[in-house]
């Protein structure tokens, strides 16, 4: 088995000590074998089958993007700065209705290329034609938690077929791509799925022993509708329907009462915070400092490129560190380290990969990235935790490994054909709008 | 005289039509000679002494950063996530007090390198040792509006010396560096300068026929102090002291009443909006949609790297387009085009360079940048105005010209020695903290 030894690198481990040091790391197979400060010990040098000089590079865990719709990268810049319903009904939905499996494949490939190039190593994807997304994961080498997102506003036979599709996808792909793919079960949202339909997803999740993922309380309007339709707010509604009896990841959770924050903490529900998308769609600012205080695992998602409009998780990390200070008036909330944890270790935790990915530790998966830091915006060398949260960009990423395999080298994709993806994605878009 | 013809480029002109097209542009000396859609006309080809293929590149006006303290790049990451007074009194001020002219030179050089590499062609700088900043402008080739920022909380003889220093700097450098340097007159802020001292700056500005620049209403605390000390809020205070009888650029202006917004509009005062710094320091969110409605010219600044922590104006453009939507609940405010204008044409207007820089137009200064757009986050080719505001990053910039002279080629600085700057900036920091 090959054993890669990286020497003379700067390491930010995201472990409990928040260590940052000059040191070395050894990768064997899909795992981090060992790492430490200073010069590599002699026995590490002897064991190595391959050596890399890490001078000028900062190594850290790969980022986890915990909410998105990769294929919607085809809709980037199609429509912006519009009222939500106008945007959805007149631009997004009519175009998405025409998506074929091939469109999903090329749109997701476009997203995968952008994610790898900006340092994301694990992503959550909720969409349709999920077999084609799984193909992209398999080919790209990324790690992913995939889920067929089902909208239930349709006749019962169509509902049944969609649920069956979601279950079949889980059976086909959970544990797929050498274990890099896991699957979640997803009713799209409380406002797009009748309660009895949501219950069927909860039952399926129990049967398949899988976690759940859904959109919740992204806008004030949907919360108000929930109260009108069901007599309670979304957290209580989903709790009553049994969803939180499964490990659950909620996307957005912008509009919450104190009671809802407390209940999410008690039920150990995770929240994917999507600050850029929430701002762009004018949904509001989630109560992240309160959620963290309540013990909720809060991770970061980009949502799709249609409401962002990029998939650079470093932007979400910076936004998470900035927005809650400005809105609360307290410059000490969400310090740099906490924002970085949201993008790494909390991301892994929120999709059941705690202890598996999201930190640099011996025995964990070799999912890591290297940033080129011999640049003005990383000088002076004061505090790399601060630099990563506030000054870095995804474009600083030059090397990416997932499961011990290198996916990006000197900014060049190794598993995907970038030229073909750019051309096919453009062609898909032209056909969809043509 | 050389005449550069750029062919086959994508152009976003930021002119009144917000044109975006495939086309050509001719540069002669320091000016844009001509530009247009489609293939370059035969006479342009004949006139050209040099030709450049713009395939895969997007050309747009260079960005204008209208508020900053370049030398403070030496303090990037030194202290973050602290309460404002702790940050200032225990970290910033004690370190800044030790700054020598050489520290200002290398800190400003570090900032200049970062700004050029991320597409800024004109910057405003308010600091001390301004002769050394002017040297950096001269050497780097950037355009700048420079000002000695004077804090007046000191004995009268020290006040006098500082004012004399500010006036001498204006006399020495206004119109310097082949006209690329202009000078403003700057009492630091109403809360750091007694009223009679501010009046002396207003008089000097009239005498020298120069505009004024000051910090105003960045925090709620300073507004409250102004009311306590002078019986009125800062806008009325500065208006009474005569400041707005000069063209004035106010940094921050976060906390404003309706009356203050209206008065700024009437007095034709410009505001430099610094969204990232205002969030990081928990100062709040400026009322930019209201200011624009009132006819105020609102431009964008990074503030220093100590409170940002980078100088990427594309991040400010995106933040300006995002934050006001999320805070107001209206997804139509500050659309992409308006955010881009704030970073270009409004930036130029706010420092008296309207019609001179900030747009691609025949007869205007050849201050422009080229972004590499053959990348996932610029696909599909829907709307480059959207892509520039929401998806682009400063790192997409590969070429930069100011005054017709190229400062960056394929990401490499042509006028500054990046290696030396990184080393000297690090050395300055070590000495300051040693």
mmCIF file with all atom_site columns, N, CA, C and O in Angstrom, chain B residues 203-219:
data_model
loop_
_atom_site.group_PDB
_atom_site.id
_atom_site.type_symbol
_atom_site.label_atom_id
_atom_site.label_alt_id
_atom_site.label_comp_id
_atom_site.label_asym_id
_atom_site.label_entity_id
_atom_site.label_seq_id
_atom_site.pdbx_PDB_ins_code
_atom_site.Cartn_x
_atom_site.Cartn_y
_atom_site.Cartn_z
_atom_site.occupancy
_atom_site.B_iso_or_equiv
_atom_site.pdbx_formal_charge
_atom_site.auth_seq_id
_atom_site.auth_comp_id
_atom_site.auth_asym_id
_atom_site.auth_atom_id
_atom_site.pdbx_PDB_model_num
ATOM 1  N N  . UNK B 1 203 ? -11.383 75.037 6.916  1.00 0.00 ? 203 UNK B N  1
ATOM 2  C CA . UNK B 1 203 ? -10.730 76.230 6.348  1.00 0.00 ? 203 UNK B CA 1
ATOM 3  C C  . UNK B 1 203 ? -9.579  75.833 5.429  1.00 0.00 ? 203 UNK B C  1
ATOM 4  O O  . UNK B 1 203 ? -9.434  76.379 4.334  1.00 0.00 ? 203 UNK B O  1
ATOM 5  N N  . UNK B 1 204 ? -8.794  74.886 5.876  1.00 0.00 ? 204 UNK B N  1
ATOM 6  C CA . UNK B 1 204 ? -7.666  74.429 5.047  1.00 0.00 ? 204 UNK B CA 1
ATOM 7  C C  . UNK B 1 204 ? -8.165  73.824 3.737  1.00 0.00 ? 204 UNK B C  1
ATOM 8  O O  . UNK B 1 204 ? -7.590  74.058 2.663  1.00 0.00 ? 204 UNK B O  1
ATOM 9  N N  . UNK B 1 205 ? -9.253  73.071 3.825  1.00 0.00 ? 205 UNK B N  1
ATOM 10 C CA . UNK B 1 205 ? -9.799  72.437 2.616  1.00 0.00 ? 205 UNK B CA 1
ATOM 11 C C  . UNK B 1 205 ? -10.271 73.494 1.623  1.00 0.00 ? 205 UNK B C  1
ATOM 12 O O  . UNK B 1 205 ? -10.080 73.362 0.402  1.00 0.00 ? 205 UNK B O  1
ATOM 13 N N  . UNK B 1 206 ? -10.866 74.578 2.148  1.00 0.00 ? 206 UNK B N  1
ATOM 14 C CA . UNK B 1 206 ? -11.279 75.676 1.264  1.00 0.00 ? 206 UNK B CA 1
ATOM 15 C C  . UNK B 1 206 ? -10.067 76.340 0.634  1.00 0.00 ? 206 UNK B C  1
ATOM 16 O O  . UNK B 1 206 ? -10.020 76.584 -0.573 1.00 0.00 ? 206 UNK B O  1
ATOM 17 N N  . UNK B 1 207 ? -9.085  76.606 1.471  1.00 0.00 ? 207 UNK B N  1
ATOM 18 C CA . UNK B 1 207 ? -7.888  77.279 0.987  1.00 0.00 ? 207 UNK B CA 1
ATOM 19 C C  . UNK B 1 207 ? -7.182  76.476 -0.106 1.00 0.00 ? 207 UNK B C  1
ATOM 20 O O  . UNK B 1 207 ? -6.747  77.011 -1.109 1.00 0.00 ? 207 UNK B O  1
ATOM 21 N N  . UNK B 1 208 ? -7.096  75.172 0.124  1.00 0.00 ? 208 UNK B N  1
ATOM 22 C CA . UNK B 1 208 ? -6.387  74.297 -0.822 1.00 0.00 ? 208 UNK B CA 1
ATOM 23 C C  . UNK B 1 208 ? -7.305  73.808 -1.936 1.00 0.00 ? 208 UNK B C  1
ATOM 24 O O  . UNK B 1 208 ? -6.855  73.122 -2.853 1.00 0.00 ? 208 UNK B O  1
ATOM 25 N N  . UNK B 1 209 ? -8.594  74.108 -1.834 1.00 0.00 ? 209 UNK B N  1
ATOM 26 C CA . UNK B 1 209 ? -9.612  73.643 -2.787 1.00 0.00 ? 209 UNK B CA 1
ATOM 27 C C  . UNK B 1 209 ? -9.601  72.108 -2.895 1.00 0.00 ? 209 UNK B C  1
ATOM 28 O O  . UNK B 1 209 ? -9.537  71.546 -3.995 1.00 0.00 ? 209 UNK B O  1
ATOM 29 N N  . UNK B 1 210 ? -9.655  71.457 -1.743 1.00 0.00 ? 210 UNK B N  1
ATOM 30 C CA . UNK B 1 210 ? -9.626  69.987 -1.701 1.00 0.00 ? 210 UNK B CA 1
ATOM 31 C C  . UNK B 1 210 ? -10.878 69.457 -1.005 1.00 0.00 ? 210 UNK B C  1
ATOM 32 O O  . UNK B 1 210 ? -11.487 70.149 -0.181 1.00 0.00 ? 210 UNK B O  1
ATOM 33 N N  . UNK B 1 211 ? -11.263 68.232 -1.320 1.00 0.00 ? 211 UNK B N  1
ATOM 34 C CA . UNK B 1 211 ? -12.407 67.607 -0.633 1.00 0.00 ? 211 UNK B CA 1
ATOM 35 C C  . UNK B 1 211 ? -12.014 67.127 0.767  1.00 0.00 ? 211 UNK B C  1
ATOM 36 O O  . UNK B 1 211 ? -10.832 67.123 1.119  1.00 0.00 ? 211 UNK B O  1
ATOM 37 N N  . UNK B 1 212 ? -13.012 66.730 1.533  1.00 0.00 ? 212 UNK B N  1
ATOM 38 C CA . UNK B 1 212 ? -12.766 66.260 2.904  1.00 0.00 ? 212 UNK B CA 1
ATOM 39 C C  . UNK B 1 212 ? -13.205 64.807 3.077  1.00 0.00 ? 212 UNK B C  1
ATOM 40 O O  . UNK B 1 212 ? -14.072 64.311 2.353  1.00 0.00 ? 212 UNK B O  1
ATOM 41 N N  . UNK B 1 213 ? -12.574 64.140 4.036  1.00 0.00 ? 213 UNK B N  1
ATOM 42 C CA . UNK B 1 213 ? -12.893 62.741 4.322  1.00 0.00 ? 213 UNK B CA 1
ATOM 43 C C  . UNK B 1 213 ? -12.828 62.562 5.830  1.00 0.00 ? 213 UNK B C  1
ATOM 44 O O  . UNK B 1 213 ? -11.899 63.066 6.467  1.00 0.00 ? 213 UNK B O  1
ATOM 45 N N  . UNK B 1 214 ? -13.822 61.903 6.402  1.00 0.00 ? 214 UNK B N  1
ATOM 46 C CA . UNK B 1 214 ? -13.784 61.633 7.833  1.00 0.00 ? 214 UNK B CA 1
ATOM 47 C C  . UNK B 1 214 ? -14.596 60.383 8.153  1.00 0.00 ? 214 UNK B C  1
ATOM 48 O O  . UNK B 1 214 ? -15.422 59.936 7.354  1.00 0.00 ? 214 UNK B O  1
ATOM 49 N N  . UNK B 1 215 ? -14.308 59.778 9.314  1.00 0.00 ? 215 UNK B N  1
ATOM 50 C CA . UNK B 1 215 ? -15.166 58.723 9.854  1.00 0.00 ? 215 UNK B CA 1
ATOM 51 C C  . UNK B 1 215 ? -16.380 59.384 10.485 1.00 0.00 ? 215 UNK B C  1
ATOM 52 O O  . UNK B 1 215 ? -16.247 60.392 11.168 1.00 0.00 ? 215 UNK B O  1
ATOM 53 N N  . UNK B 1 216 ? -17.566 58.787 10.315 1.00 0.00 ? 216 UNK B N  1
ATOM 54 C CA . UNK B 1 216 ? -18.741 59.334 10.996 1.00 0.00 ? 216 UNK B CA 1
ATOM 55 C C  . UNK B 1 216 ? -19.767 58.257 11.311 1.00 0.00 ? 216 UNK B C  1
ATOM 56 O O  . UNK B 1 216 ? -20.092 57.432 10.465 1.00 0.00 ? 216 UNK B O  1
ATOM 57 N N  . UNK B 1 217 ? -20.255 58.284 12.536 1.00 0.00 ? 217 UNK B N  1
ATOM 58 C CA . UNK B 1 217 ? -21.382 57.449 12.955 1.00 0.00 ? 217 UNK B CA 1
ATOM 59 C C  . UNK B 1 217 ? -21.169 55.976 12.626 1.00 0.00 ? 217 UNK B C  1
ATOM 60 O O  . UNK B 1 217 ? -22.069 55.292 12.151 1.00 0.00 ? 217 UNK B O  1
ATOM 61 N N  . UNK B 1 218 ? -19.948 55.496 12.909 1.00 0.00 ? 218 UNK B N  1
ATOM 62 C CA . UNK B 1 218 ? -19.641 54.074 12.716 1.00 0.00 ? 218 UNK B CA 1
ATOM 63 C C  . UNK B 1 218 ? -20.343 53.252 13.797 1.00 0.00 ? 218 UNK B C  1
ATOM 64 O O  . UNK B 1 218 ? -20.861 52.175 13.516 1.00 0.00 ? 218 UNK B O  1
ATOM 65 N N  . UNK B 1 219 ? -20.331 53.760 15.031 1.00 0.00 ? 219 UNK B N  1
ATOM 66 C CA . UNK B 1 219 ? -20.953 53.033 16.141 1.00 0.00 ? 219 UNK B CA 1
ATOM 67 C C  . UNK B 1 219 ? -22.045 53.878 16.788 1.00 0.00 ? 219 UNK B C  1
ATOM 68 O O  . UNK B 1 219 ? -22.019 55.114 16.724 1.00 0.00 ? 219 UNK B O  1
#
